[in-house]
mmCIF file of C-alpha atoms in Angstrom:
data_model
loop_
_atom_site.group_PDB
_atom_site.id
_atom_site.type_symbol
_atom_site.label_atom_id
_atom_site.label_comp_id
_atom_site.label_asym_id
_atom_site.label_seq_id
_atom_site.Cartn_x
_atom_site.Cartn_y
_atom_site.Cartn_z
ATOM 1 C CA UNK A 1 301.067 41.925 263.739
ATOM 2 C CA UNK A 2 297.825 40.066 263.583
ATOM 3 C CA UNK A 3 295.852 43.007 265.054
ATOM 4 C CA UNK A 4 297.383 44.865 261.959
ATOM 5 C CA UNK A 5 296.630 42.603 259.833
ATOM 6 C CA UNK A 6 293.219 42.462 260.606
ATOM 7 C CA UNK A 7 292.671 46.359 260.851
ATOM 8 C CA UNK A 8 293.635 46.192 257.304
ATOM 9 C CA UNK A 9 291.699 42.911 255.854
ATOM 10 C CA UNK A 10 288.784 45.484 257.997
ATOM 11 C CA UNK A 11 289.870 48.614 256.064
ATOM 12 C CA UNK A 12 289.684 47.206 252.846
ATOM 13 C CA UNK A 13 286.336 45.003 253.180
ATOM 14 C CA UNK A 14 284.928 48.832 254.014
ATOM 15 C CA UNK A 15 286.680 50.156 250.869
ATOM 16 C CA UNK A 16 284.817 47.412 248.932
ATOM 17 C CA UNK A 17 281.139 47.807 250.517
ATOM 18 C CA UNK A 18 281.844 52.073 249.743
ATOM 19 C CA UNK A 19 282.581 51.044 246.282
ATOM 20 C CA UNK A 20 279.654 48.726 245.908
ATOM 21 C CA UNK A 21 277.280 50.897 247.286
ATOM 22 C CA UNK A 22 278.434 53.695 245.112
ATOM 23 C CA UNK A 23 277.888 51.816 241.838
ATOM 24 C CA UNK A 24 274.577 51.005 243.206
ATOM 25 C CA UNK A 25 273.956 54.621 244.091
ATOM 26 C CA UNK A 26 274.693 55.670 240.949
ATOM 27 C CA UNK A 27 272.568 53.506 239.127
ATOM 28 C CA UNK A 28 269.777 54.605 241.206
ATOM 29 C CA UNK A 29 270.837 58.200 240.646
ATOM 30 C CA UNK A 30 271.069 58.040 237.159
ATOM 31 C CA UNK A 31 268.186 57.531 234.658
ATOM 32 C CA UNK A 32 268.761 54.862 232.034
ATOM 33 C CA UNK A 33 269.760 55.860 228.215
ATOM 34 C CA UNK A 34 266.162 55.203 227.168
ATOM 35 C CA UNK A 35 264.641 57.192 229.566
ATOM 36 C CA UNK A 36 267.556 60.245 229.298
ATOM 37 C CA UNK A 37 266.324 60.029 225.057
ATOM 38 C CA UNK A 38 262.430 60.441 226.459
ATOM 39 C CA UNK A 39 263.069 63.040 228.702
ATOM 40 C CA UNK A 40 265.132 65.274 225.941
ATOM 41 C CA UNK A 41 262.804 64.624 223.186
ATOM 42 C CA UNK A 42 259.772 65.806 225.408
ATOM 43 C CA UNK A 43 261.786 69.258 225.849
ATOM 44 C CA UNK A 44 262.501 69.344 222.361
ATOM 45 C CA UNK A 45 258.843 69.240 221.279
ATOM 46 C CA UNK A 46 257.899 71.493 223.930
ATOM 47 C CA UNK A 47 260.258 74.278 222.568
ATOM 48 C CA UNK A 48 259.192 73.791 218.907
ATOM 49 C CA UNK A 49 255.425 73.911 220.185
ATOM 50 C CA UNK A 50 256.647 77.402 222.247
ATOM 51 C CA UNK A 51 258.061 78.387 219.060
ATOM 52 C CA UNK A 52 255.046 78.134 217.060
ATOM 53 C CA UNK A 53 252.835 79.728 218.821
ATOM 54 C CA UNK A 54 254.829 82.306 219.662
ATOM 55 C CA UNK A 55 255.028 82.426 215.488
ATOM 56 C CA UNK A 56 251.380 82.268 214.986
ATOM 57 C CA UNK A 57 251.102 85.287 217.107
ATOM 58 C CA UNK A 58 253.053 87.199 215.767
ATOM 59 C CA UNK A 59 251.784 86.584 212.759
ATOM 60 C CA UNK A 60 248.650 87.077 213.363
ATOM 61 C CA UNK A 61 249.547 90.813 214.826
ATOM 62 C CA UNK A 62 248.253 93.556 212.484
ATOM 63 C CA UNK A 63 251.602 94.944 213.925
ATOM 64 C CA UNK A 64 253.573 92.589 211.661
ATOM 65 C CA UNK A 65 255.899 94.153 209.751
ATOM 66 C CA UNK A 66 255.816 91.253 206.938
ATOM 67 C CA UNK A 67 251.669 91.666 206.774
ATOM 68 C CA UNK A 68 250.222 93.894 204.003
ATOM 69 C CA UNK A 69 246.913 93.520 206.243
ATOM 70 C CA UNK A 70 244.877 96.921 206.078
ATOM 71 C CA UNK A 71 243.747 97.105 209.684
ATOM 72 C CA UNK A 72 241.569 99.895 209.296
ATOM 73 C CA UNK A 73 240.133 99.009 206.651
ATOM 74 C CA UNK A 74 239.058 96.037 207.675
ATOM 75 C CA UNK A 75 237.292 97.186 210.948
ATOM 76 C CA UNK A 76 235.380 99.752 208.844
ATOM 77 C CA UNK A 77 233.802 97.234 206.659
ATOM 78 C CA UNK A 78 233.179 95.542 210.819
ATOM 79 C CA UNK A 79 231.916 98.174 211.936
ATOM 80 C CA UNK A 80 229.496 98.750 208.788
ATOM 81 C CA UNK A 81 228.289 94.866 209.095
ATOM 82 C CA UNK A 82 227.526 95.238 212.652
ATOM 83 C CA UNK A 83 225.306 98.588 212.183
ATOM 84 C CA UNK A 84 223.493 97.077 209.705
ATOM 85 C CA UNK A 85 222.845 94.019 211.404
ATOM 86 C CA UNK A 86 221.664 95.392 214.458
ATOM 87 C CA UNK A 87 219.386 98.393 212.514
ATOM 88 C CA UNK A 88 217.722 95.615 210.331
ATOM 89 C CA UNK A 89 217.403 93.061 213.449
ATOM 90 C CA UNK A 90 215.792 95.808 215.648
ATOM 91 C CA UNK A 91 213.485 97.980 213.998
ATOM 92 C CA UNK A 92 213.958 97.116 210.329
ATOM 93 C CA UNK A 93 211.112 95.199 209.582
ATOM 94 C CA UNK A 94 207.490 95.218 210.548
ATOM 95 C CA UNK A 95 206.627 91.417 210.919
ATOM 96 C CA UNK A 96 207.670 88.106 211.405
ATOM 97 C CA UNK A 97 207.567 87.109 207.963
ATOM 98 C CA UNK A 98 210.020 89.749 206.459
ATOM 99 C CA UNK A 99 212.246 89.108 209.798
ATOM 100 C CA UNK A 100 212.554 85.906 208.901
ATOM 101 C CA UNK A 101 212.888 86.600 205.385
ATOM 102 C CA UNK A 102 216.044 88.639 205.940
ATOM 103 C CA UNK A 103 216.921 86.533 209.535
ATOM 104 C CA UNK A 104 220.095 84.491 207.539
ATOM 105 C CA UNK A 105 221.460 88.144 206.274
ATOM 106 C CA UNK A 106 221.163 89.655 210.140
ATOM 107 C CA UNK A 107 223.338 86.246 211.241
ATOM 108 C CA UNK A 108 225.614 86.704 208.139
ATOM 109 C CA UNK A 109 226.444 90.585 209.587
ATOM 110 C CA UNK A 110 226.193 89.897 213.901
ATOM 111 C CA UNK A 111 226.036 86.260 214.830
ATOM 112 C CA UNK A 112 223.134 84.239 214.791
ATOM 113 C CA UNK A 113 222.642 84.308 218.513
ATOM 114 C CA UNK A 114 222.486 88.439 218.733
ATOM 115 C CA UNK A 115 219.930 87.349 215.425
ATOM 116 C CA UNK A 116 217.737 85.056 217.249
ATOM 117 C CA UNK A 117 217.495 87.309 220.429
ATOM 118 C CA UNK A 118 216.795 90.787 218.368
ATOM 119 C CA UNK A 119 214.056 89.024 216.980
ATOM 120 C CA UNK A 120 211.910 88.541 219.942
ATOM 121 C CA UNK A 121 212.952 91.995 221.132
ATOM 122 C CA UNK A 122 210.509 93.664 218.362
ATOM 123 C CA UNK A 123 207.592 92.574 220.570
ATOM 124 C CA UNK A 124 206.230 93.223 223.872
ATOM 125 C CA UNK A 125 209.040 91.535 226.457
ATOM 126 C CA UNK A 126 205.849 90.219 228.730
ATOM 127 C CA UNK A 127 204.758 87.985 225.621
ATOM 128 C CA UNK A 128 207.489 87.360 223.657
ATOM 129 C CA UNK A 129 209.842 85.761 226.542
ATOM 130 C CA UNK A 130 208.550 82.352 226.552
ATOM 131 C CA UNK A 131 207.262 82.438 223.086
ATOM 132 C CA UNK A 132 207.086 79.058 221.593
ATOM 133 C CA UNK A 133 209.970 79.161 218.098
ATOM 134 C CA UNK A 134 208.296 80.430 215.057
ATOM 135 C CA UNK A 135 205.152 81.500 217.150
ATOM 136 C CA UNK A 136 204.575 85.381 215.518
ATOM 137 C CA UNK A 137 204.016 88.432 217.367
ATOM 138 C CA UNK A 138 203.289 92.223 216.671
ATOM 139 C CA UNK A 139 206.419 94.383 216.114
ATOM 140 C CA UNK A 140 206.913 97.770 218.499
ATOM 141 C CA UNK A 141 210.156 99.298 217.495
ATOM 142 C CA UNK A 142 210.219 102.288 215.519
ATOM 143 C CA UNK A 143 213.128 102.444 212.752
ATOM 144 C CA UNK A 144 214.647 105.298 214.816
ATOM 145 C CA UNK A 145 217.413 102.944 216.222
ATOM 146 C CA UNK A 146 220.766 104.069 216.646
ATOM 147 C CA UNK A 147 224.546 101.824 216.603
ATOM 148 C CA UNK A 148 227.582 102.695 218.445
ATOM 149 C CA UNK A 149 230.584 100.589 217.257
ATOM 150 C CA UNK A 150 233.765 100.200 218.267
ATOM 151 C CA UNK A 151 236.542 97.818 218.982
ATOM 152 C CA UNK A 152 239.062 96.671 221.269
ATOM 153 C CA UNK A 153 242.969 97.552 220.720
ATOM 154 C CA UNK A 154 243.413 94.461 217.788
ATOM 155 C CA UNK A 155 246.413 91.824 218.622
ATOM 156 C CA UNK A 156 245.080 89.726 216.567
ATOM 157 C CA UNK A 157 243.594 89.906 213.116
ATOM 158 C CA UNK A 158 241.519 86.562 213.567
ATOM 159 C CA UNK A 159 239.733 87.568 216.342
ATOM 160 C CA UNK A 160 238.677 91.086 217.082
ATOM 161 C CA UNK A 161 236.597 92.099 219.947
ATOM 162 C CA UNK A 162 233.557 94.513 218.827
ATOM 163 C CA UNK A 163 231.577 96.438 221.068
ATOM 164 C CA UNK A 164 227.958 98.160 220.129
ATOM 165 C CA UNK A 165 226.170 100.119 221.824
ATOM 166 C CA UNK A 166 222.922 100.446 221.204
ATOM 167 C CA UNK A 167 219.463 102.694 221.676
ATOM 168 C CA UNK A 168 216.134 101.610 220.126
ATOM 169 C CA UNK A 169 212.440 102.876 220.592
ATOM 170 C CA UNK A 170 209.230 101.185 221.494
ATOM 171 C CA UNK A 171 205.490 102.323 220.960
ATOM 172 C CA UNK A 172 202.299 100.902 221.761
ATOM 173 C CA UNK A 173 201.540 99.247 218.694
ATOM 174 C CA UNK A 174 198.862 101.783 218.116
ATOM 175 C CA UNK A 175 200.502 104.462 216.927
ATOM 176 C CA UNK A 176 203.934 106.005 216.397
ATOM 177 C CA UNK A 177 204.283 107.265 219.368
ATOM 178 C CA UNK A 178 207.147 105.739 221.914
ATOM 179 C CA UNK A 179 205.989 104.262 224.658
ATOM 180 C CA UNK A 180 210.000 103.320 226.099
ATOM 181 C CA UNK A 181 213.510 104.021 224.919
ATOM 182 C CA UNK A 182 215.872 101.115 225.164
ATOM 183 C CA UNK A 183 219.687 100.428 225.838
ATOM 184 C CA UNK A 184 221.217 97.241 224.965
ATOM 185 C CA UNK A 185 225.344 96.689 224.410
ATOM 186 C CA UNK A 186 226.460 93.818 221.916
ATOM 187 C CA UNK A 187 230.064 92.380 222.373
ATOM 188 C CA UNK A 188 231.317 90.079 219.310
ATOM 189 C CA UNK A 189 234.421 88.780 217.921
ATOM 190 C CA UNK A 190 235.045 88.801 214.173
ATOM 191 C CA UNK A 191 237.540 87.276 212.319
ATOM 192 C CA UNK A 192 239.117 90.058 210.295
ATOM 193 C CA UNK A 193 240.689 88.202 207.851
ATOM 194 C CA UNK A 194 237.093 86.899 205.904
ATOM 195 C CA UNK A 195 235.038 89.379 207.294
ATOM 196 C CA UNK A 196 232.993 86.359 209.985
ATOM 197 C CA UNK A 197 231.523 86.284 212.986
ATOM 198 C CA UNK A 198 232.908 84.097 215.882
ATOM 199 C CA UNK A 199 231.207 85.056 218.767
ATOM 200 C CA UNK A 200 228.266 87.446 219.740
ATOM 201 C CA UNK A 201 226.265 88.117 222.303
ATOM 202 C CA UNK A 202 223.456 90.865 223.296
ATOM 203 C CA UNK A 203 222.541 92.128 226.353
ATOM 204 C CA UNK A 204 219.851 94.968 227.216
ATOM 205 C CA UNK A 205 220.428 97.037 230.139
ATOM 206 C CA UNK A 206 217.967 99.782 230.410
ATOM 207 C CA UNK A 207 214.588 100.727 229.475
ATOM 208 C CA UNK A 208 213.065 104.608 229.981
ATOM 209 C CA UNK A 209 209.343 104.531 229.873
ATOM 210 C CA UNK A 210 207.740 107.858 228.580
ATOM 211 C CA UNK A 211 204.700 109.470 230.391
#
């Protein structure tokens, strides 16, 4: 009777250490209220953020059926910024002084970067490369140069890509003759919406010299 009596004062001393460790489990298992509210208002602002952007993209798709936004339209008056720009910034003037005259206009139409670099591109490459800022030079290009445009598939009406390609003519300074035929591409991004640049950038990628 006292071995059974034991076995059970045993059994139930278990029971109890179970139970404790249970409630001690749990509390270890489980965050606290505080941290529960943290954790739900976290995913909550994550979804609205998801939401938005997910809104501003759609939005911002020419393919929205609540825009009036006259795609193209708009990348035809692009398109005749960006030929202008480049045909006045390479070829379009005969000196220094009228391309800076005009220089703010050629950034206005193609990005002020494209406008710095076309500028230097008038001149002989051999002495206009490391030529000091404002430091003038004798223009080459004939006004024979010619603008490819196009763009990208638009997704989104703030920021269309543009690609130009584009073929100029050197001559000797001389005469009219050409001396080398050029090839340069331009990629930009414009922001349909107000007609601006965002981003432009010129690179040349062949030259043809003439006997």
């Amino acid at each position: 009777m006292k071995s059974e009596s034991n076995n059970l004062k045993v059994t139930r001393i278990t029971m109890m250490v179970i139970a404790i460790l249970g409630v001690v489990l749990a509390c270890l298992k489980y965050p606290k209220t505080n941290e529960l509210e943290g954790v739900r208002n976290q995913i909550t602002a994550t979804n609205k953020e998801i939401r938005d952007t997910k809104e501003s993209a759609k939005n911002a798709s020419p393919l929205n059926n609540r825009s009036n936004f006259n795609l193209k339209y708009s990348e035809g008056l692009v398109q005749d910024k960006v030929n202008k720009g480049i045909k006045m910034g390479l070829g379009g003037f005969k000196n220094t002084q009228e391309y800076n005259d005009h220089k703010k206009e050629i950034a206005t139409l193609v990005g002020e970067n494209i406008a710095n670099k076309m500028y230097k591109m008038n001149g002989d490459p051999d002495l206009t490369y490391d030529l000091p800022k404002g430091k003038s030079f004798k223009f080459l290009l004939t006004k024979n140069t010619v603008v490819y445009t196009a763009f990208e598939r638009v997704t989104n009406i703030h920021d269309a890509k543009v690609l130009a390609i584009v073929k100029y003519q050197m001559t000797d300074g001389n005469s009219d003759k050409v001396q080398s035929e050029h090839l340069c591409i331009a990629h930009l991004e414009y922001d349909l919406t107000n007609q601006k640049v965002i981003y432009s950038q010129l690179t040349p990628f062949y030259k043809s010299i003439n006997q």
